[in-house]
PDB file of C-alpha atoms in Angstrom:
ATOM      1  CA  UNK U  24      20.798  75.096 143.941  1.00  0.00           C
ATOM      2  CA  UNK U  25      21.563  78.090 146.207  1.00  0.00           C
ATOM      3  CA  UNK U  26      23.606  80.895 144.718  1.00  0.00           C
ATOM      4  CA  UNK U  27      27.350  80.902 145.330  1.00  0.00           C
ATOM      5  CA  UNK U  28      28.360  82.660 148.536  1.00  0.00           C
ATOM      6  CA  UNK U  29      30.615  85.701 148.636  1.00  0.00           C
ATOM      7  CA  UNK U  30      33.737  85.785 150.797  1.00  0.00           C
ATOM      8  CA  UNK U  31      31.870  87.948 153.305  1.00  0.00           C
ATOM      9  CA  UNK U  32      29.011  85.479 153.476  1.00  0.00           C
ATOM     10  CA  UNK U  33      31.482  82.616 153.935  1.00  0.00           C
ATOM     11  CA  UNK U  34      33.118  84.465 156.830  1.00  0.00           C
ATOM     12  CA  UNK U  35      29.773  85.271 158.440  1.00  0.00           C
ATOM     13  CA  UNK U  36      28.658  81.652 158.142  1.00  0.00           C
ATOM     14  CA  UNK U  37      31.952  80.385 159.569  1.00  0.00           C
ATOM     15  CA  UNK U  38      31.652  82.759 162.540  1.00  0.00           C
ATOM     16  CA  UNK U  39      28.068  81.695 163.212  1.00  0.00           C
ATOM     17  CA  UNK U  40      28.995  78.011 163.028  1.00  0.00           C
ATOM     18  CA  UNK U  41      31.923  78.580 165.395  1.00  0.00           C
ATOM     19  CA  UNK U  42      29.799  80.433 167.962  1.00  0.00           C
ATOM     20  CA  UNK U  43      27.338  77.556 168.089  1.00  0.00           C
ATOM     21  CA  UNK U  44      29.994  74.859 168.046  1.00  0.00           C
ATOM     22  CA  UNK U  45      32.000  76.477 170.821  1.00  0.00           C
ATOM     23  CA  UNK U  46      28.915  76.372 173.065  1.00  0.00           C
ATOM     24  CA  UNK U  47      28.119  72.745 172.319  1.00  0.00           C
ATOM     25  CA  UNK U  48      25.210  73.524 169.953  1.00  0.00           C
ATOM     26  CA  UNK U  49      26.366  71.106 167.271  1.00  0.00           C
ATOM     27  CA  UNK U  50      22.934  70.378 165.808  1.00  0.00           C
ATOM     28  CA  UNK U  51      22.232  74.083 165.320  1.00  0.00           C
ATOM     29  CA  UNK U  52      25.666  74.618 163.770  1.00  0.00           C
ATOM     30  CA  UNK U  53      25.117  71.669 161.425  1.00  0.00           C
ATOM     31  CA  UNK U  54      21.717  73.069 160.447  1.00  0.00           C
ATOM     32  CA  UNK U  55      23.391  76.273 159.215  1.00  0.00           C
ATOM     33  CA  UNK U  56      25.502  74.200 156.843  1.00  0.00           C
ATOM     34  CA  UNK U  57      22.710  71.905 155.688  1.00  0.00           C
ATOM     35  CA  UNK U  58      21.509  74.072 152.740  1.00  0.00           C
ATOM     36  CA  UNK U  59      25.029  73.923 151.267  1.00  0.00           C
ATOM     37  CA  UNK U  60      25.980  70.366 152.287  1.00  0.00           C
ATOM     38  CA  UNK U  61      23.864  68.714 149.605  1.00  0.00           C
ATOM     39  CA  UNK U  62      26.106  69.962 146.782  1.00  0.00           C
ATOM     40  CA  UNK U  63      29.265  71.476 148.307  1.00  0.00           C
ATOM     41  CA  UNK U  64      31.811  68.912 149.481  1.00  0.00           C
ATOM     42  CA  UNK U  65      33.639  71.127 152.038  1.00  0.00           C
ATOM     43  CA  UNK U  66      30.316  72.112 153.653  1.00  0.00           C
ATOM     44  CA  UNK U  67      29.235  68.477 153.774  1.00  0.00           C
ATOM     45  CA  UNK U  68      32.511  67.537 155.421  1.00  0.00           C
ATOM     46  CA  UNK U  69      32.292  70.360 157.992  1.00  0.00           C
ATOM     47  CA  UNK U  70      28.743  69.290 158.810  1.00  0.00           C
ATOM     48  CA  UNK U  71      29.834  65.672 159.281  1.00  0.00           C
ATOM     49  CA  UNK U  72      32.731  66.779 161.482  1.00  0.00           C
ATOM     50  CA  UNK U  73      30.386  68.794 163.701  1.00  0.00           C
ATOM     51  CA  UNK U  74      28.038  65.868 164.200  1.00  0.00           C
ATOM     52  CA  UNK U  75      30.942  63.491 164.868  1.00  0.00           C
ATOM     53  CA  UNK U  76      32.258  65.921 167.482  1.00  0.00           C
ATOM     54  CA  UNK U  77      28.827  65.912 169.112  1.00  0.00           C
ATOM     55  CA  UNK U  78      29.101  62.121 169.409  1.00  0.00           C
ATOM     56  CA  UNK U  79      32.465  62.425 171.150  1.00  0.00           C
ATOM     57  CA  UNK U  80      31.217  65.021 173.622  1.00  0.00           C
ATOM     58  CA  UNK U  81      27.744  63.616 174.294  1.00  0.00           C
ATOM     59  CA  UNK U  82      27.847  59.928 173.394  1.00  0.00           C
ATOM     60  CA  UNK U  83      24.693  60.475 171.289  1.00  0.00           C
ATOM     61  CA  UNK U  84      23.682  61.288 167.711  1.00  0.00           C
ATOM     62  CA  UNK U  85      25.514  58.431 166.004  1.00  0.00           C
ATOM     63  CA  UNK U  86      22.943  57.859 163.245  1.00  0.00           C
ATOM     64  CA  UNK U  87      22.922  61.550 162.264  1.00  0.00           C
ATOM     65  CA  UNK U  88      26.717  61.591 162.138  1.00  0.00           C
ATOM     66  CA  UNK U  89      26.800  58.453 159.994  1.00  0.00           C
ATOM     67  CA  UNK U  90      24.274  59.891 157.543  1.00  0.00           C
ATOM     68  CA  UNK U  91      26.205  63.156 157.270  1.00  0.00           C
ATOM     69  CA  UNK U  92      29.475  61.297 156.794  1.00  0.00           C
ATOM     70  CA  UNK U  93      28.085  59.120 154.003  1.00  0.00           C
ATOM     71  CA  UNK U  94      26.913  62.265 152.222  1.00  0.00           C
ATOM     72  CA  UNK U  95      30.350  63.859 152.600  1.00  0.00           C
ATOM     73  CA  UNK U  96      32.041  60.712 151.277  1.00  0.00           C
ATOM     74  CA  UNK U  97      29.725  60.683 148.248  1.00  0.00           C
ATOM     75  CA  UNK U  98      30.496  64.328 147.400  1.00  0.00           C
ATOM     76  CA  UNK U  99      34.277  64.124 147.856  1.00  0.00           C
ATOM     77  CA  UNK U 100      35.851  64.883 144.499  1.00  0.00           C
ATOM     78  CA  UNK U 101      39.635  64.805 145.005  1.00  0.00           C
ATOM     79  CA  UNK U 102      42.221  63.121 147.203  1.00  0.00           C
ATOM     80  CA  UNK U 103      42.192  65.899 149.813  1.00  0.00           C
ATOM     81  CA  UNK U 104      38.412  65.667 150.198  1.00  0.00           C
ATOM     82  CA  UNK U 105      38.402  61.864 150.153  1.00  0.00           C
ATOM     83  CA  UNK U 106      41.247  61.822 152.669  1.00  0.00           C
ATOM     84  CA  UNK U 107      39.480  64.287 154.963  1.00  0.00           C
ATOM     85  CA  UNK U 108      36.289  62.223 154.801  1.00  0.00           C
ATOM     86  CA  UNK U 109      38.232  59.073 155.638  1.00  0.00           C
ATOM     87  CA  UNK U 110      39.815  60.905 158.578  1.00  0.00           C
ATOM     88  CA  UNK U 111      36.340  61.790 159.878  1.00  0.00           C
ATOM     89  CA  UNK U 112      35.180  58.195 159.476  1.00  0.00           C
ATOM     90  CA  UNK U 113      38.182  57.015 161.443  1.00  0.00           C
ATOM     91  CA  UNK U 114      37.450  59.544 164.168  1.00  0.00           C
ATOM     92  CA  UNK U 115      33.788  58.540 164.417  1.00  0.00           C
ATOM     93  CA  UNK U 116      34.730  54.859 164.644  1.00  0.00           C
ATOM     94  CA  UNK U 117      37.374  55.698 167.273  1.00  0.00           C
ATOM     95  CA  UNK U 118      34.818  57.654 169.327  1.00  0.00           C
ATOM     96  CA  UNK U 119      32.390  54.742 169.230  1.00  0.00           C
ATOM     97  CA  UNK U 120      35.133  52.406 170.433  1.00  0.00           C
ATOM     98  CA  UNK U 121      36.682  54.559 173.155  1.00  0.00           C
ATOM     99  CA  UNK U 122      33.276  55.511 174.596  1.00  0.00           C
ATOM    100  CA  UNK U 123      32.238  51.868 174.730  1.00  0.00           C
ATOM    101  CA  UNK U 124      29.306  52.239 172.333  1.00  0.00           C
ATOM    102  CA  UNK U 125      30.489  49.640 169.810  1.00  0.00           C
ATOM    103  CA  UNK U 126      33.937  48.255 169.059  1.00  0.00           C
ATOM    104  CA  UNK U 127      34.888  49.736 165.693  1.00  0.00           C
ATOM    105  CA  UNK U 128      38.659  49.787 166.208  1.00  0.00           C
ATOM    106  CA  UNK U 129      39.391  47.886 162.985  1.00  0.00           C
ATOM    107  CA  UNK U 130      37.235  50.309 161.009  1.00  0.00           C
ATOM    108  CA  UNK U 131      39.010  53.257 162.634  1.00  0.00           C
ATOM    109  CA  UNK U 132      42.459  51.888 161.761  1.00  0.00           C
ATOM    110  CA  UNK U 133      41.454  51.162 158.176  1.00  0.00           C
ATOM    111  CA  UNK U 134      39.880  54.579 157.673  1.00  0.00           C
ATOM    112  CA  UNK U 135      42.829  56.485 159.132  1.00  0.00           C
ATOM    113  CA  UNK U 136      45.203  54.371 157.062  1.00  0.00           C
ATOM    114  CA  UNK U 137      43.194  55.250 153.960  1.00  0.00           C
ATOM    115  CA  UNK U 138      43.360  58.921 154.921  1.00  0.00           C
ATOM    116  CA  UNK U 139      47.145  58.693 155.305  1.00  0.00           C
ATOM    117  CA  UNK U 140      47.424  57.235 151.792  1.00  0.00           C
ATOM    118  CA  UNK U 141      45.275  60.012 150.301  1.00  0.00           C
ATOM    119  CA  UNK U 142      46.535  63.116 152.133  1.00  0.00           C
ATOM    120  CA  UNK U 143      49.855  64.543 151.041  1.00  0.00           C
ATOM    121  CA  UNK U 144      52.375  65.285 153.819  1.00  0.00           C
ATOM    122  CA  UNK U 145      51.762  69.022 153.342  1.00  0.00           C
ATOM    123  CA  UNK U 146      47.957  68.803 153.021  1.00  0.00           C
ATOM    124  CA  UNK U 147      45.983  71.042 155.414  1.00  0.00           C
ATOM    125  CA  UNK U 148      44.218  67.988 156.836  1.00  0.00           C
ATOM    126  CA  UNK U 149      47.415  66.127 157.650  1.00  0.00           C
ATOM    127  CA  UNK U 150      47.992  67.549 161.177  1.00  0.00           C
ATOM    128  CA  UNK U 151      44.483  66.529 162.274  1.00  0.00           C
ATOM    129  CA  UNK U 152      45.081  63.053 160.870  1.00  0.00           C
ATOM    130  CA  UNK U 153      48.360  62.798 162.779  1.00  0.00           C
ATOM    131  CA  UNK U 154      46.585  63.842 165.965  1.00  0.00           C
ATOM    132  CA  UNK U 155      43.881  61.226 165.514  1.00  0.00           C
ATOM    133  CA  UNK U 156      46.438  58.524 164.818  1.00  0.00           C
ATOM    134  CA  UNK U 157      48.044  59.574 168.095  1.00  0.00           C
ATOM    135  CA  UNK U 158      44.722  59.076 169.878  1.00  0.00           C
ATOM    136  CA  UNK U 159      44.480  55.592 168.425  1.00  0.00           C
ATOM    137  CA  UNK U 160      48.021  54.763 169.496  1.00  0.00           C
ATOM    138  CA  UNK U 161      47.520  56.077 173.029  1.00  0.00           C
ATOM    139  CA  UNK U 162      44.028  54.891 173.878  1.00  0.00           C
ATOM    140  CA  UNK U 163      43.461  51.784 171.767  1.00  0.00           C
ATOM    141  CA  UNK U 164      46.960  50.407 171.126  1.00  0.00           C
ATOM    142  CA  UNK U 165      48.476  51.524 174.470  1.00  0.00           C
ATOM    143  CA  UNK U 166      51.601  52.673 172.644  1.00  0.00           C
ATOM    144  CA  UNK U 167      52.655  55.957 174.267  1.00  0.00           C
ATOM    145  CA  UNK U 168      55.839  56.281 172.215  1.00  0.00           C
ATOM    146  CA  UNK U 169      53.919  56.041 168.925  1.00  0.00           C
ATOM    147  CA  UNK U 170      51.301  58.420 170.301  1.00  0.00           C
ATOM    148  CA  UNK U 171      53.929  60.967 171.312  1.00  0.00           C
ATOM    149  CA  UNK U 172      55.521  60.887 167.857  1.00  0.00           C
ATOM    150  CA  UNK U 173      52.136  61.387 166.186  1.00  0.00           C
ATOM    151  CA  UNK U 174      51.158  64.203 168.558  1.00  0.00           C
ATOM    152  CA  UNK U 175      54.463  65.963 167.884  1.00  0.00           C
ATOM    153  CA  UNK U 176      53.898  65.784 164.131  1.00  0.00           C
ATOM    154  CA  UNK U 177      50.388  67.124 164.658  1.00  0.00           C
ATOM    155  CA  UNK U 178      51.719  69.876 166.927  1.00  0.00           C
ATOM    156  CA  UNK U 179      54.244  71.004 164.326  1.00  0.00           C
ATOM    157  CA  UNK U 180      51.600  70.891 161.604  1.00  0.00           C
ATOM    158  CA  UNK U 181      49.062  72.811 163.680  1.00  0.00           C
ATOM    159  CA  UNK U 182      51.695  75.478 164.303  1.00  0.00           C
ATOM    160  CA  UNK U 183      52.563  75.701 160.611  1.00  0.00           C
ATOM    161  CA  UNK U 184      48.887  75.959 159.580  1.00  0.00           C
ATOM    162  CA  UNK U 185      47.989  78.316 162.448  1.00  0.00           C
ATOM    163  CA  UNK U 186      45.329  75.889 163.729  1.00  0.00           C
ATOM    164  CA  UNK U 187      44.934  77.111 167.302  1.00  0.00           C
ATOM    165  CA  UNK U 188      42.187  74.691 168.325  1.00  0.00           C
ATOM    166  CA  UNK U 189      44.185  71.677 167.191  1.00  0.00           C
ATOM    167  CA  UNK U 190      47.238  73.138 168.916  1.00  0.00           C
ATOM    168  CA  UNK U 191      45.275  73.241 172.184  1.00  0.00           C
ATOM    169  CA  UNK U 192      44.593  69.526 171.775  1.00  0.00           C
ATOM    170  CA  UNK U 193      48.170  68.579 170.946  1.00  0.00           C
ATOM    171  CA  UNK U 194      49.432  70.553 173.963  1.00  0.00           C
ATOM    172  CA  UNK U 195      46.956  68.736 176.190  1.00  0.00           C
ATOM    173  CA  UNK U 196      47.716  65.230 174.955  1.00  0.00           C
ATOM    174  CA  UNK U 197      51.473  65.701 174.965  1.00  0.00           C
ATOM    175  CA  UNK U 198      51.097  66.983 178.524  1.00  0.00           C
ATOM    176  CA  UNK U 199      49.065  63.908 179.414  1.00  0.00           C
ATOM    177  CA  UNK U 200      51.898  61.656 178.263  1.00  0.00           C
ATOM    178  CA  UNK U 201      54.384  63.780 180.206  1.00  0.00           C
ATOM    179  CA  UNK U 202      52.255  63.397 183.325  1.00  0.00           C
ATOM    180  CA  UNK U 203      52.138  59.651 182.755  1.00  0.00           C
ATOM    181  CA  UNK U 204      55.957  59.683 182.722  1.00  0.00           C
ATOM    182  CA  UNK U 205      56.150  61.774 185.909  1.00  0.00           C
ATOM    183  CA  UNK U 206      57.370  64.914 184.110  1.00  0.00           C
ATOM    184  CA  UNK U 207      55.273  67.323 186.163  1.00  0.00           C
ATOM    185  CA  UNK U 208      56.780  70.606 184.973  1.00  0.00           C
ATOM    186  CA  UNK U 209      56.340  69.654 181.319  1.00  0.00           C
ATOM    187  CA  UNK U 210      52.810  68.433 181.994  1.00  0.00           C
ATOM    188  CA  UNK U 211      51.812  71.647 183.789  1.00  0.00           C
ATOM    189  CA  UNK U 212      53.168  73.775 180.970  1.00  0.00           C
ATOM    190  CA  UNK U 213      51.329  71.816 178.295  1.00  0.00           C
ATOM    191  CA  UNK U 214      48.030  71.724 180.171  1.00  0.00           C
ATOM    192  CA  UNK U 215      48.294  75.448 180.921  1.00  0.00           C
ATOM    193  CA  UNK U 216      48.935  76.253 177.247  1.00  0.00           C
ATOM    194  CA  UNK U 217      45.950  74.155 176.206  1.00  0.00           C
ATOM    195  CA  UNK U 218      43.712  75.946 178.684  1.00  0.00           C
ATOM    196  CA  UNK U 219      45.017  79.377 177.656  1.00  0.00           C
ATOM    197  CA  UNK U 220      44.309  78.761 173.981  1.00  0.00           C
ATOM    198  CA  UNK U 221      40.803  77.440 174.605  1.00  0.00           C
ATOM    199  CA  UNK U 222      39.956  80.400 176.798  1.00  0.00           C
ATOM    200  CA  UNK U 223      41.323  82.837 174.199  1.00  0.00           C
ATOM    201  CA  UNK U 224      39.339  81.134 171.438  1.00  0.00           C
ATOM    202  CA  UNK U 225      36.171  81.082 173.526  1.00  0.00           C
ATOM    203  CA  UNK U 226      35.858  77.300 173.083  1.00  0.00           C
ATOM    204  CA  UNK U 227      33.601  77.028 176.087  1.00  0.00           C
ATOM    205  CA  UNK U 228      32.565  73.399 175.641  1.00  0.00           C
ATOM    206  CA  UNK U 229      36.224  72.357 175.648  1.00  0.00           C
ATOM    207  CA  UNK U 230      37.353  74.505 178.562  1.00  0.00           C
ATOM    208  CA  UNK U 231      36.124  72.304 181.413  1.00  0.00           C
ATOM    209  CA  UNK U 232      38.207  69.309 180.242  1.00  0.00           C
ATOM    210  CA  UNK U 233      41.244  71.608 179.965  1.00  0.00           C
ATOM    211  CA  UNK U 234      40.707  72.829 183.537  1.00  0.00           C
ATOM    212  CA  UNK U 235      40.337  69.281 184.824  1.00  0.00           C
ATOM    213  CA  UNK U 236      43.487  68.172 182.998  1.00  0.00           C
ATOM    214  CA  UNK U 237      45.563  70.985 184.515  1.00  0.00           C
ATOM    215  CA  UNK U 238      44.157  70.104 187.932  1.00  0.00           C
ATOM    216  CA  UNK U 239      45.738  66.656 187.629  1.00  0.00           C
ATOM    217  CA  UNK U 240      49.198  68.225 187.425  1.00  0.00           C
ATOM    218  CA  UNK U 241      49.149  70.964 190.081  1.00  0.00           C
ATOM    219  CA  UNK U 242      49.255  70.760 193.888  1.00  0.00           C
ATOM    220  CA  UNK U 243      46.424  71.589 196.267  1.00  0.00           C
ATOM    221  CA  UNK U 244      44.649  73.911 196.818  1.00  0.00           C
ATOM    222  CA  UNK U 245      45.011  74.968 193.173  1.00  0.00           C
ATOM    223  CA  UNK U 246      43.933  71.551 191.958  1.00  0.00           C
ATOM    224  CA  UNK U 247      40.615  71.696 193.803  1.00  0.00           C
ATOM    225  CA  UNK U 248      39.994  75.253 192.637  1.00  0.00           C
ATOM    226  CA  UNK U 249      40.453  74.142 189.028  1.00  0.00           C
ATOM    227  CA  UNK U 250      38.180  71.122 189.508  1.00  0.00           C
ATOM    228  CA  UNK U 251      35.515  73.303 191.086  1.00  0.00           C
ATOM    229  CA  UNK U 252      35.656  75.622 188.090  1.00  0.00           C
ATOM    230  CA  UNK U 253      35.520  72.643 185.711  1.00  0.00           C
ATOM    231  CA  UNK U 254      32.461  71.329 187.561  1.00  0.00           C
ATOM    232  CA  UNK U 255      30.796  74.739 187.360  1.00  0.00           C
ATOM    233  CA  UNK U 256      31.358  74.913 183.610  1.00  0.00           C
ATOM    234  CA  UNK U 257      30.158  71.344 183.213  1.00  0.00           C
ATOM    235  CA  UNK U 258      26.871  72.258 184.871  1.00  0.00           C
ATOM    236  CA  UNK U 259      26.644  75.388 182.721  1.00  0.00           C
ATOM    237  CA  UNK U 260      27.034  73.244 179.600  1.00  0.00           C
ATOM    238  CA  UNK U 261      24.313  70.838 180.695  1.00  0.00           C
ATOM    239  CA  UNK U 262      26.673  68.017 181.638  1.00  0.00           C
ATOM    240  CA  UNK U 263      28.697  68.102 178.400  1.00  0.00           C
ATOM    241  CA  UNK U 264      31.146  66.511 177.855  1.00  0.00           C
ATOM    242  CA  UNK U 265      29.337  63.579 179.415  1.00  0.00           C
ATOM    243  CA  UNK U 266      32.503  61.669 180.311  1.00  0.00           C
ATOM    244  CA  UNK U 267      34.014  64.508 182.364  1.00  0.00           C
ATOM    245  CA  UNK U 268      31.746  64.119 185.406  1.00  0.00           C
ATOM    246  CA  UNK U 269      33.119  60.625 186.007  1.00  0.00           C
ATOM    247  CA  UNK U 270      36.682  61.894 185.793  1.00  0.00           C
ATOM    248  CA  UNK U 271      36.023  64.689 188.276  1.00  0.00           C
ATOM    249  CA  UNK U 272      34.244  62.403 190.747  1.00  0.00           C
ATOM    250  CA  UNK U 273      37.055  59.841 190.502  1.00  0.00           C
ATOM    251  CA  UNK U 274      39.628  62.489 191.366  1.00  0.00           C
ATOM    252  CA  UNK U 275      37.549  63.715 194.313  1.00  0.00           C
ATOM    253  CA  UNK U 276      37.132  60.184 195.637  1.00  0.00           C
ATOM    254  CA  UNK U 277      40.870  59.537 195.292  1.00  0.00           C
ATOM    255  CA  UNK U 278      41.678  62.685 197.258  1.00  0.00           C
ATOM    256  CA  UNK U 279      39.190  61.696 199.954  1.00  0.00           C
ATOM    257  CA  UNK U 280      40.720  58.231 200.262  1.00  0.00           C
ATOM    258  CA  UNK U 281      44.310  59.485 200.392  1.00  0.00           C
ATOM    259  CA  UNK U 282      43.771  62.785 202.163  1.00  0.00           C
TER     260      UNK U 282
END
């Protein structure tokens, strides 16, 4: 068993994992955690989360994510760890469903429900769970009111726990619901906040989607400028996230047809 890490080593490892993750190098980031993931539940969970995120962004790597998640579930030793693992299982099943790989909606609901039963209202993992339940409500249940309530809980929790990356996601999804309701000013503000946070964090792999989202809420020629920048970043990232190219091309075709 490797020796216990010092606080400085933990910080250095976390920074290295973040640098790789932010550039879409999930496999490399997961490899850094692998020596610790066999015996350390938080490392196993972080590794599983990285590989699940890769699935969401690339539509690939499902078997690796499942293996990592089973290991994390086996190591979980308390309710917080079991709840966090259940939250990751729900997210992986949601990603499979929403990307059209395999319908695992029932598994996602059950896993997120299990996570809600295990995680205390003040647990650090609760805001992420609320956010993921919002995704389920919006994209699988088509219940925008339930989604908005869940996103708002997640937003408040992310603020309280100083989770900037999650806050960028709650801003973006609340803005998406505002746009759906025709609240353009609210949508622009939320999308702009999401983009600002991701740029400040250096979350490069998540910046192109934030640019494209803001483009949907601003007038021309700013909208096209933002889409051009999103397309440039998408090429830089090797076409990741894979689903963004279709969104950008759909918007361009719509403008051509109506313009």
